[in-house]
C-alpha positions as CSV (number, residue, x, y, z in Angstrom):
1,X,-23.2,24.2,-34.5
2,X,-26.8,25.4,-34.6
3,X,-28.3,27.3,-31.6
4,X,-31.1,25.5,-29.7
5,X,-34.3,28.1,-28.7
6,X,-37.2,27.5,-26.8
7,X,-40.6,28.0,-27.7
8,X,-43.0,30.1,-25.6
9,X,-45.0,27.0,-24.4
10,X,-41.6,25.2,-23.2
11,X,-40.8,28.0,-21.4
12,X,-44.4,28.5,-19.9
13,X,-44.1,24.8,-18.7
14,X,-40.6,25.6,-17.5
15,X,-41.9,28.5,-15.2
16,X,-44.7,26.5,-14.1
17,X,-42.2,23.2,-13.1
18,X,-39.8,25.6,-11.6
19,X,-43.2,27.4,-9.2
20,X,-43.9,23.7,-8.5
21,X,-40.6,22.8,-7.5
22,X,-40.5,25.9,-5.6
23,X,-43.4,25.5,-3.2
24,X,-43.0,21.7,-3.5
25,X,-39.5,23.1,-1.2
26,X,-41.2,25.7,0.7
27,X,-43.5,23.7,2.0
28,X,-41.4,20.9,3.0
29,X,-39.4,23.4,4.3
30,X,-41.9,24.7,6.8
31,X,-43.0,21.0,7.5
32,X,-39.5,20.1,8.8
33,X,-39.5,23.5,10.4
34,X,-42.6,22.9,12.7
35,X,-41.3,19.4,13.6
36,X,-37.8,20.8,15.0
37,X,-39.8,23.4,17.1
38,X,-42.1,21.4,18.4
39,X,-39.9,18.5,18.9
40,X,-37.1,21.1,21.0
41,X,-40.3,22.5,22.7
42,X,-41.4,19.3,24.0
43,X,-37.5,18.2,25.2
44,X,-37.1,21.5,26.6
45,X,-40.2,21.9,28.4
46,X,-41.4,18.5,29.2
47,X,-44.6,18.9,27.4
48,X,-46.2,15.4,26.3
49,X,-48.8,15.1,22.8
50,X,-51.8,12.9,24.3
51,X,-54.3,11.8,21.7
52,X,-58.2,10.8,23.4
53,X,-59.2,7.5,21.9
54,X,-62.0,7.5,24.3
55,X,-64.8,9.7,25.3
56,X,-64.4,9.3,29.1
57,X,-63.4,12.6,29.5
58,X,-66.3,14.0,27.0
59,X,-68.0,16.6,27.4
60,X,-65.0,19.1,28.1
61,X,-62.3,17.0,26.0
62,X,-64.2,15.0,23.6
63,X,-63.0,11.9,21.8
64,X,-60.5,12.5,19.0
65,X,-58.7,15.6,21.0
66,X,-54.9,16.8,21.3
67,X,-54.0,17.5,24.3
68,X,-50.8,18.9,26.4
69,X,-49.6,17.8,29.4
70,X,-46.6,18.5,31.3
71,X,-44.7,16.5,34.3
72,X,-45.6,18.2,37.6
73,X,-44.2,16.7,40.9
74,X,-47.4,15.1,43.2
75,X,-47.5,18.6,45.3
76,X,-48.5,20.4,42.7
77,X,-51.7,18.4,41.2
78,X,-54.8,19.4,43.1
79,X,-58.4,17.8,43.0
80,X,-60.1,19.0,39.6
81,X,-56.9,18.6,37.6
82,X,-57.4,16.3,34.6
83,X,-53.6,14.0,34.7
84,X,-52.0,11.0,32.9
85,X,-50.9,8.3,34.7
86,X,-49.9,4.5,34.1
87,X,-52.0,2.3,35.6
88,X,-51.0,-0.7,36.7
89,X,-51.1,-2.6,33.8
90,X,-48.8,0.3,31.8
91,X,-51.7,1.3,30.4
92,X,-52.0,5.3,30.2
93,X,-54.8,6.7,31.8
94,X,-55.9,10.3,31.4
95,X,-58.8,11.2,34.0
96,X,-59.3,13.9,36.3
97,X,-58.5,13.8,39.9
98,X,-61.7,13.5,42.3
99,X,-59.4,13.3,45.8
100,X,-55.5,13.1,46.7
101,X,-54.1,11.4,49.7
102,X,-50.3,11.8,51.0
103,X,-49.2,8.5,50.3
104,X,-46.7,6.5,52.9
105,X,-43.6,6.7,53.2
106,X,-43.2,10.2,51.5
107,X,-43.2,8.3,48.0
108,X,-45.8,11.0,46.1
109,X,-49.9,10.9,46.8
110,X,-52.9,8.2,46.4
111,X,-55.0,9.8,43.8
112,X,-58.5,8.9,42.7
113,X,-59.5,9.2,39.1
114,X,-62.9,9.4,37.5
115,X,-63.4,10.5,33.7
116,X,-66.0,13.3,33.5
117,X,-68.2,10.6,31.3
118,X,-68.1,8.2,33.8
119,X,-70.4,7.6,36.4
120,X,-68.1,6.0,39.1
121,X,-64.1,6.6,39.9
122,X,-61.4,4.3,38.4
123,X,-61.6,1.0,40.7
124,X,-58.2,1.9,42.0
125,X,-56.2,4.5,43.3
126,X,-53.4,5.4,41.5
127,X,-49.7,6.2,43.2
128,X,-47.4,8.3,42.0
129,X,-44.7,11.5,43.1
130,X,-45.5,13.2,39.1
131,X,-47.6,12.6,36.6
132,X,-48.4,14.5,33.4
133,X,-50.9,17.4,34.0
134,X,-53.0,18.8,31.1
135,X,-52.9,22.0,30.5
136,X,-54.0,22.8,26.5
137,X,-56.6,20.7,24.4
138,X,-58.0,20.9,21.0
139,X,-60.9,19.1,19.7
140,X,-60.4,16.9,16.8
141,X,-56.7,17.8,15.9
142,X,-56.0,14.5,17.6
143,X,-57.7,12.3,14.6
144,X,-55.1,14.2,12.6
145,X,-52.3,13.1,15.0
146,X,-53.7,9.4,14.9
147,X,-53.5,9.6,10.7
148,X,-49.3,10.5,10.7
149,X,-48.6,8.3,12.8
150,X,-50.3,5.5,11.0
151,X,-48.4,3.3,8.6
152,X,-50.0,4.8,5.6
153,X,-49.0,8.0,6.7
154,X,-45.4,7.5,7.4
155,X,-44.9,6.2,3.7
156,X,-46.8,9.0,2.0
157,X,-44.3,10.9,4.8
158,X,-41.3,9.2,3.5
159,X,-42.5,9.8,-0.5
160,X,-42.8,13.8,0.6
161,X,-39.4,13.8,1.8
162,X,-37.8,11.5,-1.3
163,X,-39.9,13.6,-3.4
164,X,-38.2,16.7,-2.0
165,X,-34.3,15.7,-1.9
166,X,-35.0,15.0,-5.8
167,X,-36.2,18.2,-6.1
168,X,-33.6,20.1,-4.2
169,X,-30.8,18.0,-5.5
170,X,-31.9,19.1,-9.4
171,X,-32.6,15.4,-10.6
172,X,-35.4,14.9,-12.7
173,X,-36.3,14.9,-16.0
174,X,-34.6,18.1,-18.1
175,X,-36.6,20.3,-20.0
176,X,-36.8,20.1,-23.9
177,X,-36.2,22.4,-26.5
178,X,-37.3,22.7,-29.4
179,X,-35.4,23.2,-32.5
180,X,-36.3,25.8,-34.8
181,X,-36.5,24.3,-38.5
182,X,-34.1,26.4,-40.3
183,X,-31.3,24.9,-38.1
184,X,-32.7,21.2,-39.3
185,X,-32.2,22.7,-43.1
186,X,-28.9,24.0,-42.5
187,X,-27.5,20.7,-40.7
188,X,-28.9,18.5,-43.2
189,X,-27.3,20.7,-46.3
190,X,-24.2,21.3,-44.1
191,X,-24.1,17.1,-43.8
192,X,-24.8,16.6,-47.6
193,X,-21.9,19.0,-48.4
194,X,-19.4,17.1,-46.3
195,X,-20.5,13.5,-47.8
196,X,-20.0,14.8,-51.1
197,X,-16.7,16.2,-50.6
């Protein structure tokens, strides 16, 4: 049976699939990395992702901003701190607090909120024994947080990862060789011998 070679353009397109697959792999190996670290950091240390839809905290964190917060008890936020609370709808709130009460009973504090954009505090008081403190904030990097977690997102997100268990696993389409003529002559003389015999 005739030997099979490869030409110098299939294996230029070889090298170049196999540098594809490669950081096709590398980088989805990074990607997963970052969620797992920032997933354990954010079990381990409480910290929350908060995303600014609005621009009642603008100018210091405008609209579009990723922040972190953590869960403080109610003795440790002071007036000035910028917390995220429920209100009493369930809606999260994310102002900063303008004065703190003890509230009765020994269940937490009254707190006032007011966003730094707006010109009067939140109607009411909030109540509560923690609430999420910030602590970091980015500008902008929350758009980006809004994108992946949009529907589009997660299946693009679910392609990458499809996309990269074919990869890994070897699947795919396998690359050709070429066969050099000679062989061709030699099989077809070696075929008309046989019929003949």
């Amino acid at each position: 049976m005739a030997e099979q070679s490869t030409t110098p353009t299939d294996t230029s397109r070889a090298d170049r699939r196999d540098r594809v697959r490669e950081l096709i792999l590398n980088v989805g190996a990074v990607v997963g990395l970052v969620c797992i670290v920032v997933a354990a950091l954010s079990m381990l240390l409480g910290v929350t992702p908060l995303v600014f839809r609005s621009g009642s905290m603008s100018p210091e964190i405008p609209t579009g901003s990723l922040a972190l917060a953590r869960s403080v008890p109610a003795s440790e936020i002071a007036v000035g701190d910028v917390v995220s609370v429920d209100n009493q709808q369930g809606v999260r709130i994310t102002h900063r607090v303008v004065d703190l009460a003890a509230a009765p009973a020994d269940s937490g504090v009254v707190a006032t909120l007011q966003g730094d954009a707006n010109p009067v505090p939140d109607v009411s008081p909030y109540v509560f024994d923690h609430a999420d403190r910030v602590f970091f904030h980015v500008p902008a990097i929350g758009y980006a947080v809004g994108w992946l977690t949009s529907p589009v997102a997660i299946f693009f997100g679910g392609a990458l990862v499809g996309a990269v268990v074919v990869l890994a696993a070897g699947y795919g389409p396998a690359p050709r060789r070429a066969e050099r003529p000679e062989d061709d002559d030699n099989f077809s003389s070696e075929a008309q011998e046989g019929h003949r015999a």
